[in-house]
Amino acid sequence: MSQEVRGVVAPGKGQPVRVETVVVPDPGPGEAVVRIQTCGVCHTDLHYREGGINDEFPFLLGHEAAGIVEAVGDGVTDLAAGDFVVLNWRAVCGTCRACLRGRPWYCFSTFNATRKMTLKDGTELSPALGIGAFIEKTLVHSGQCTKVDPTADPKAVGLLGCGVMAGLGAAINTGGVTRGDTVAVFGCGGVGDAAIAGARLAGARTIIGIDVDDRKLEWASRLGATHTVNAKKTDPVEAVREATGGFGADVVIEAIGRPETYEQAFYARDLAGTLVLVGVPTPDMRLDLPLLDFFGRGGALKSSWYGDCLPSRDFPMLVDLYQQGRLDLDAFVSETISLDDIEAAFEKMHAGEVLRSVVVL
């Protein structure tokens, strides 16, 4: 039977979110109902509210979550009620051309639940990234549930569901950072700081955090930056070169998503270095760089979508590292809030006052 729970809904473009009664159906074949314990407030949720993703309002926001499986539908054999899971928005299909070539982290046909959550009047909701986790219970595809160590703190490990995984993966999976590398990260918010933590975890010897906010640079230092640069006061390209023997960084990660910072990141890398774009640009943005510089500097220019992660591989491993004290996920939790505090959390995030606000249910 369906259940009625409280959830955070974005009713229309630019309108404040509100807490509504949401009807959650029983799981269909291949689906699961998850009781949400925690959910991080990610900038993507604000993009949904502002109509920056699409116009399929009303949206059920939230996607960076951990919780307990409550029920599963027919055909689900790898999950059971009581399992502790981190939700992911890359439930790989196993049959698309990327999966069949052994590259499931690029899966082109990921799964979502097919049954719809609705408002009490029957209005169908569009779950953010196919999840919708600012809610007491949500309906997802079973492949969106990744089992991890049940003794881990859900406030911390739930952040692997989006932003922290995006940054860690941009450094380790996409950028290929390894021991002895020099790394520069443009933008020291949640994703950028996760890239810094990932570079540290991978053994980088020099990690340079770049931002225009000294408070964010302090966060970057706590998470592993060996050098910090305030780009309002210092030319970041010259600062990166100075910190790397005059050469530029082996791997540069742009975690802002703006043409001007991408250009700085491009010139801050060493010859044959790697540049990874993980910051999300808007549709109107354009890039203008001399084509000869693309050719002459060599190396690799990449974009990173969800940190090129494979949740079934990466989430349990990263949770184990967290449990061992080798990955400080707790440092990303700036505050805990309730479902009624989402609008205030958006304001704090926009002002750069928090790494992550985390809803606790």
C-alpha atoms as one frame of an Amber mdcrd trajectory, in Angstrom:
protein
   0.000   0.000   0.000   1.117   3.555  -0.619   2.397   5.743   2.237   2.018
   9.446   2.954   5.205  11.204   4.091   6.648  14.724   4.289   8.866  15.909
   1.439  10.354  19.127   0.053   8.844  20.211  -3.268   9.889  22.955  -5.696
   6.508  24.018  -7.148   7.705  26.314  -9.947  10.683  28.151 -11.401  12.332
  30.367  -8.802   9.584  29.799  -6.246  10.455  29.006  -2.630  10.347  25.324
  -1.788   7.702  24.015   0.566   7.143  20.906   2.644   4.246  18.881   1.225
   2.546  15.563   1.860   3.927  13.121  -0.711   2.380   9.786  -1.637   5.010
   7.048  -2.004   3.760   3.871  -3.738   4.889   0.357  -2.980   8.006  -0.608
  -4.946   7.413  -2.144  -8.349   9.667  -4.704 -10.032  13.309  -3.759  -9.583
  12.484  -0.921  -7.166  13.004  -0.149  -3.484  11.526   2.147  -0.852  14.213
   3.703   1.340  13.697   5.439   4.672  15.933   8.477   4.443  18.200   9.209
   7.403  20.244  12.091   5.991  20.452  14.162   2.821  22.981  16.850   1.898
  21.899  20.151   0.363  23.662  20.231  -3.014  23.881  23.113  -5.480  22.163
  20.890  -8.042  18.983  21.083  -5.946  19.111  24.863  -6.266  19.595  24.476
 -10.026  16.410  22.405 -10.114  14.491  25.025  -8.137  15.706  27.770 -10.477
  14.726  25.826 -13.606  18.365  25.358 -14.605  17.993  21.615 -15.254  14.634
  21.374 -17.000  11.064  22.613 -16.537   9.437  19.388 -15.327   7.956  20.997
 -12.216   7.015  20.194  -9.527  10.309  18.679  -8.406  10.896  16.539  -5.344
  14.310  17.827  -4.326  17.255  16.107  -2.647  19.587  13.377  -3.904  22.730
  13.192  -1.710  21.399  10.700   0.798  21.813   7.676   3.017  19.112   5.541
   4.560  17.632   2.147   5.337  15.894  -0.059   2.792  12.302  -0.566   3.922
  10.881  -2.704   1.119  11.887  -4.097  -2.267   9.898  -5.044  -5.339   9.777
  -8.223  -7.385  13.037  -9.405  -8.875  15.295  -7.597  -6.398  17.766 -10.138
  -5.052  20.746  -8.054  -3.903  18.884  -5.848  -1.408  16.727  -6.595   1.594
  14.761  -4.661   4.173  17.141  -3.333   6.805  20.138  -2.779   4.496  22.011
   0.500   5.031  22.594   2.205   1.681  23.972   5.336   0.094  21.820   6.435
  -2.822  23.374   7.078  -6.214  22.116   8.487  -9.490  24.131   6.150 -11.704
  22.355   2.799 -11.574  24.168   1.161 -14.457  22.194  -0.847 -16.991  24.855
  -3.434 -17.900  23.712  -3.611 -21.517  24.479  -0.253 -23.200  27.532   0.163
 -25.426  29.595   1.672 -22.577  28.760  -1.146 -20.160  29.419  -3.821 -22.784
  32.854  -2.319 -23.433  33.700  -2.640 -19.741  33.218   1.062 -18.952  30.083
   1.075 -16.788  31.058   4.399 -15.173  30.037   5.939 -18.527  26.701   4.065
 -18.649  24.422   5.753 -21.193  21.164   4.199 -19.985  21.010   4.424 -16.200
  17.921   3.252 -14.315  15.338   5.179 -12.299  12.139   3.997 -10.656   9.201
   3.840 -13.065   6.393   4.204 -10.514   5.652   7.808  -9.636   5.556   9.610
  -6.318   2.764  12.184  -6.249   1.166  14.941  -4.243  -2.089  14.071  -2.489
  -4.094  15.440  -5.428  -2.340  13.029  -7.796   0.119  15.506  -9.307   3.188
  13.535 -10.375   6.541  14.670  -8.980   9.880  14.737 -10.794  12.537  13.440
  -8.350  15.832  15.327  -8.505  18.357  13.146 -10.356  15.836  10.333 -10.203
  16.054  10.166  -6.403  14.119  12.876  -4.511  15.551  12.500  -0.994  14.419
  15.592   0.933  11.699  13.304   2.194  11.033  10.801   4.949  10.871   7.880
   2.494  11.595   7.738  -1.218  11.113   5.328  -4.107  14.157   4.502  -6.256
  15.424   1.818  -8.572  17.216  -0.896  -6.608  20.397  -0.164  -8.577  20.419
   3.305  -7.027  21.046   1.721  -3.620  24.663   0.935  -2.740  25.209  -1.087
   0.425  28.004   0.161   2.683  29.266  -0.466   6.217  26.152  -0.099   8.414
  28.170   1.285  11.326  29.226   4.381   9.348  27.730   7.782  10.171  24.994
   8.489   7.576  25.554  12.268   7.834  29.064  11.823   6.440  28.812   8.903
   4.039  25.575  10.130   2.463  27.611  12.953   0.910  29.246  10.390  -1.356
  25.921  10.342  -3.184  26.864  13.433  -5.184  29.216  16.328  -4.383  31.975
  14.594  -2.456  32.084  11.728  -4.956  32.162  14.212  -7.837  35.250  15.929
  -6.418  37.078  12.821  -5.244  36.401  11.123  -8.549  37.489  14.152 -10.579
  40.910  13.864  -8.934  41.334  10.093  -8.725  39.174   8.595 -11.494  39.167
  11.292 -14.176  42.379  13.147 -13.413  44.352  10.036 -12.525  46.199  11.771
  -9.688  48.865   9.510  -8.282  51.736   9.648  -5.802  54.188  12.477  -6.380
  51.873  14.534  -8.600  51.332  18.263  -8.324  47.682  19.304  -8.324  45.848
  22.631  -8.501  42.142  23.009  -7.714  40.205  26.093  -8.833  37.219  26.590
  -6.521  37.282  25.400  -2.912  33.631  24.700  -2.213  32.328  21.228  -1.471
  33.320  19.654  -4.796  36.688  21.410  -4.992  37.585  20.500  -1.430  36.617
  16.898  -2.157  39.040  16.997  -5.103  41.715  18.252  -2.703  40.931  15.411
  -0.296  41.093  12.964  -3.191  44.463  14.297  -4.357  45.792  13.953  -0.826
  44.447  10.410  -0.592  46.148   9.529  -3.885  49.542  10.758  -2.645  49.964
  14.094  -4.420  53.004  15.954  -3.072  51.794  19.491  -3.834  48.110  20.488
  -3.694  47.182  24.107  -4.427  43.726  25.400  -3.522  42.546  28.528  -5.370
  39.549  30.658  -4.452  38.557  34.287  -3.789  37.250  33.594  -0.264  39.773
  33.207   2.564  37.252  31.180   4.567  37.110  28.587   1.781  40.877  28.545
   1.573  40.978  27.646   5.268  38.670  24.708   4.543  40.970  23.677   1.704
  43.973  23.671   4.028  42.159  21.474   6.544  41.317  18.968   3.821  44.825
  18.654   2.448  45.915  21.720   0.453  49.637  22.368   0.897  49.323  25.849
  -0.651  46.428  28.283  -0.985  45.960  31.213  -3.361  43.458  34.042  -3.088
  42.840  34.869  -6.760  41.604  38.350  -5.837  45.071  39.207  -4.540  47.413
  37.049  -6.630  47.521  35.881 -10.245  46.575  32.200  -9.789  48.438  31.002
 -12.886  51.690  32.548 -11.713  51.107  31.278  -8.181  50.625  27.713  -9.410
  53.778  27.912 -11.487  55.729  29.308  -8.553  54.590  26.418  -6.349  55.548
  23.843  -8.981  59.081  24.876  -9.908  57.906  27.179 -12.690  56.218  24.433
 -14.698  52.544  24.286 -13.752  50.614  21.453 -12.144  50.438  17.891 -13.425
  46.670  17.857 -12.847  44.429  20.915 -12.662  40.798  20.598 -11.582  38.317
  23.364 -12.375  35.466  23.081  -9.871  33.656  26.339 -10.684  32.413  25.962
 -14.255  33.156  29.414 -15.681  35.067  30.291 -18.895  37.435  32.715 -17.164
  38.489  30.243 -14.484  38.715  27.428 -17.037  41.149  29.567 -19.044  43.244
  30.172 -15.940  43.193  26.445 -15.185  44.247  25.674 -18.772  47.374  27.804
 -18.479  48.118  26.664 -14.908  48.870  23.089 -15.997  52.253  21.774 -17.016
  52.998  20.811 -20.612  51.271  17.479 -21.257  49.335  17.977 -18.023  45.691
  17.062 -17.456  42.835  19.536 -17.025  39.558  18.260 -15.557  36.337  20.274
 -15.667  33.986  19.210 -12.877  32.311  22.584 -12.263  28.970  22.783 -14.079
  28.649  25.611 -16.648  25.387  27.183 -17.778  24.088  26.701 -21.352  25.011
  30.246 -22.427  28.717  29.992 -21.582  31.332  29.870 -24.344  35.085  29.295
 -24.374  37.537  31.194 -26.597  41.144  29.950 -26.571  43.805  29.919 -29.290
  43.658  26.580 -31.062  47.432  26.581 -31.340  47.659  26.557 -27.541  45.446
  23.472 -27.398  47.792  21.792 -29.841  51.059  23.099 -28.492  50.540  22.379
 -24.826  49.505  18.757 -25.365  48.138  16.711 -22.505  44.477  15.968 -21.876
  41.385  18.108 -21.471  38.595  16.181 -19.758  35.211  16.694 -18.183  34.153
  14.674 -15.155  30.524  13.674 -14.661  29.834  12.339 -11.169  33.576  11.829
 -10.794  33.428   9.019 -13.385  32.442   6.831 -10.460  31.062   3.333 -10.310
  29.051   3.401  -7.065  29.245  -0.341  -6.434  33.039  -0.114  -6.604  33.748
   3.312  -5.137  31.234   3.876  -2.326  32.136   0.838  -0.154  35.858   1.498
  -0.640  35.576   5.180   0.323  33.387   4.368   3.333  36.022   1.890   4.494
  38.698   4.603   4.178  36.456   6.939   6.181  36.006   4.315   8.885  39.778
   3.856   9.036  40.300   7.601   9.555  42.035   8.051   6.206  39.281  10.139
   4.557  37.731  12.921   6.648  34.138  13.018   5.424  33.035  14.581   8.723
  34.867  17.779   7.734  32.333  18.377   4.965  29.345  18.535   7.349  28.989
  22.207   8.295  25.594  21.938   9.995  22.593  19.662  10.445  19.102  20.931
   9.657  15.501  19.773   9.267  13.267  19.526   6.202  11.838  22.929   7.085
  15.237  24.641   6.742  16.020  24.021   3.050  15.456  27.601   1.853  17.772
  28.962   4.553  20.353  26.322   3.598  20.199  27.459  -0.032  20.979  31.009
   1.088  23.963  29.871   3.178  25.260  27.753   0.315  24.907  30.621  -2.162
  26.766  32.923   0.244  29.592  30.406   0.647  29.001  30.009   4.375  28.900
  26.198   4.425  30.499  23.205   2.775  27.372  21.121   3.309  24.164  21.547
   5.229  22.818  18.071   5.956  19.160  17.300   6.563  18.692  14.792   9.372
  15.375  12.976   9.579
